[in-house]
Amino acid sequence: MNIVLLGAPGAGKGTQAAKLVEKFGLCHISTGDILRAAVRDQTPLGVKAKTYMDAGDLVPDDLIIDLMKERIQQPDTTAGVILDGFPRTTTQAVALDGMLASLSRPLDAALLIDVDSEVIVGRLTSRRTCSSCGHIGSTADGAQCPVCGGDMYQRADDNEATVRNRLEVYEKSTAPLIDYYRGSDLLVQIDGDRDQQVVFDDVVEKLGL
């Protein structure tokens, strides 16, 4: 099964992706991971992408598509893939459709983990990170990490103004993409404002896994 994963920052996409990987052996692929791996391995496409990254420029869509095509043909993707962070626009979505069709591996679903923006603001502004072990918790943990006893702190990008800006950017960029997949009858919308396991059970049912 090949899935595009959609959802705002803090909606719980990473949690659900990890559960899908663990239970069904799907390969979780993010654009950032692809770029870093290609550059690290010095593949021809990675070398090309590095020239843009070193210059501080965005890597062009066609190069990202080529990197994705290269990655999706690797052996660990045979059970299917979860694409995270790509596509980001309808232009990229159309290109992705063409690429997957050329590989005879069409997209099965666009999975949207949907959570109200005010709930996400509450989630992210209450998030706390351990300065010692990196454990991610919340204000409920208090000042000390429940794992190692280190100091818990709030990341700079978890303040309310930054969170609201990130959500605004997400809405503007992703709303057309959601409409695109809804029009293609591929959109699977899940209420993410529930217990993680309840959400996962719903994901499995609606994807027919």
Short mmCIF file of C-alpha atoms in Angstrom, two decimals, residues 84-205:
data_model
loop_
_atom_site.label_atom_id
_atom_site.label_comp_id
_atom_site.label_asym_id
_atom_site.label_seq_id
_atom_site.Cartn_x
_atom_site.Cartn_y
_atom_site.Cartn_z
CA ASP A 84 5.65 12.27 4.58
CA GLY A 85 6.30 15.89 3.60
CA PHE A 86 5.76 15.27 -0.08
CA PRO A 87 3.87 16.32 -2.10
CA ARG A 88 3.39 19.83 -0.72
CA THR A 89 1.54 21.33 -3.68
CA THR A 90 -0.93 20.13 -6.31
CA THR A 91 1.81 20.50 -8.93
CA GLN A 92 3.96 18.05 -6.95
CA ALA A 93 0.95 15.76 -6.46
CA VAL A 94 0.34 15.53 -10.21
CA ALA A 95 4.03 14.80 -10.79
CA LEU A 96 3.96 12.13 -8.06
CA ASP A 97 0.94 10.46 -9.69
CA GLY A 98 2.83 10.26 -12.97
CA MET A 99 5.95 8.90 -11.32
CA LEU A 100 4.07 6.19 -9.41
CA ALA A 101 2.09 5.25 -12.51
CA SER A 102 5.33 4.76 -14.44
CA LEU A 103 6.42 2.31 -11.74
CA SER A 104 3.02 0.56 -11.72
CA ARG A 105 2.74 1.46 -8.03
CA PRO A 106 -0.27 3.81 -7.88
CA LEU A 107 -1.21 5.76 -4.79
CA ASP A 108 -3.77 3.96 -2.63
CA ALA A 109 -4.76 6.77 -0.27
CA ALA A 110 -4.02 10.24 1.03
CA LEU A 111 -4.36 9.87 4.79
CA LEU A 112 -5.32 13.10 6.57
CA ILE A 113 -4.92 13.14 10.35
CA ASP A 114 -7.32 15.98 11.13
CA VAL A 115 -7.13 17.90 14.41
CA ASP A 116 -8.73 21.27 15.21
CA SER A 117 -6.17 24.09 15.14
CA GLU A 118 -6.95 25.22 18.69
CA VAL A 119 -6.32 21.69 19.97
CA ILE A 120 -2.96 21.68 18.18
CA VAL A 121 -2.04 25.07 19.67
CA GLY A 122 -2.77 23.62 23.10
CA ARG A 123 -0.76 20.46 22.38
CA LEU A 124 2.35 22.21 21.06
CA THR A 125 2.48 25.10 23.51
CA SER A 126 2.29 22.62 26.40
CA ARG A 127 5.00 20.39 24.89
CA ARG A 128 8.24 20.15 26.83
CA THR A 129 11.56 18.52 25.89
CA CYS A 130 14.25 17.09 28.17
CA SER A 131 17.58 18.89 27.84
CA SER A 132 19.44 15.69 28.75
CA CYS A 133 17.83 12.74 26.98
CA GLY A 134 15.54 14.45 24.49
CA HIS A 135 12.34 12.90 25.88
CA ILE A 136 9.28 14.79 24.63
CA GLY A 137 6.60 15.30 27.23
CA SER A 138 4.29 18.05 28.40
CA THR A 139 3.76 20.54 31.21
CA ALA A 140 2.13 17.65 33.11
CA ASP A 141 5.61 16.19 33.60
CA GLY A 142 6.70 19.14 35.71
CA ALA A 143 10.19 20.60 35.67
CA GLN A 144 12.07 17.28 35.67
CA CYS A 145 12.11 14.60 32.99
CA PRO A 146 10.17 11.47 34.01
CA VAL A 147 12.74 9.34 32.14
CA CYS A 148 16.11 10.63 33.31
CA GLY A 149 15.43 13.45 35.75
CA GLY A 150 16.91 16.11 33.46
CA ASP A 151 15.48 19.61 33.08
CA MET A 152 12.40 19.98 30.88
CA TYR A 153 12.23 23.07 28.67
CA GLN A 154 10.00 24.59 26.00
CA ARG A 155 11.45 24.68 22.49
CA ALA A 156 11.57 28.14 20.94
CA ASP A 157 9.28 27.09 18.09
CA ASP A 158 6.63 25.81 20.51
CA ASN A 159 5.55 29.30 21.62
CA GLU A 160 2.01 30.31 20.66
CA ALA A 161 2.87 32.94 18.04
CA THR A 162 5.20 30.56 16.17
CA VAL A 163 2.75 27.66 16.38
CA ARG A 164 -0.09 29.77 14.98
CA ASN A 165 2.12 30.98 12.13
CA ARG A 166 3.12 27.39 11.27
CA LEU A 167 -0.55 26.38 11.22
CA GLU A 168 -1.42 29.32 8.97
CA VAL A 169 1.33 28.37 6.52
CA TYR A 170 0.15 24.75 6.60
CA GLU A 171 -3.47 25.71 5.88
CA LYS A 172 -2.53 27.91 2.92
CA SER A 173 -0.20 25.36 1.34
CA THR A 174 -2.07 22.15 2.07
CA ALA A 175 -5.76 23.06 1.63
CA PRO A 176 -5.53 22.82 -2.21
CA LEU A 177 -3.74 19.48 -1.85
CA ILE A 178 -6.51 18.11 0.34
CA ASP A 179 -9.05 19.23 -2.26
CA TYR A 180 -6.99 17.56 -5.00
CA TYR A 181 -7.00 14.19 -3.26
CA ARG A 182 -10.65 14.53 -2.28
CA GLY A 183 -11.44 15.11 -5.96
CA SER A 184 -9.43 12.00 -6.83
CA ASP A 185 -11.43 9.94 -4.30
CA LEU A 186 -8.20 9.11 -2.48
CA LEU A 187 -8.67 11.22 0.66
CA VAL A 188 -9.11 9.26 3.90
CA GLN A 189 -9.89 11.68 6.74
CA ILE A 190 -9.33 10.60 10.33
CA ASP A 191 -10.26 12.45 13.54
CA GLY A 192 -6.88 12.76 15.27
CA ASP A 193 -8.21 14.28 18.49
CA ARG A 194 -8.59 10.94 20.26
CA ASP A 195 -6.47 8.37 22.03
CA GLN A 196 -3.54 7.29 19.81
CA GLN A 197 -4.65 3.67 19.66
CA VAL A 198 -8.26 4.61 18.84
CA VAL A 199 -6.96 6.78 15.99
CA PHE A 200 -4.77 3.95 14.75
CA ASP A 201 -7.62 1.43 14.82
CA ASP A 202 -9.67 3.87 12.74
CA VAL A 203 -6.76 4.32 10.28
CA VAL A 204 -6.43 0.55 9.83
CA GLU A 205 -10.18 0.12 9.30
#
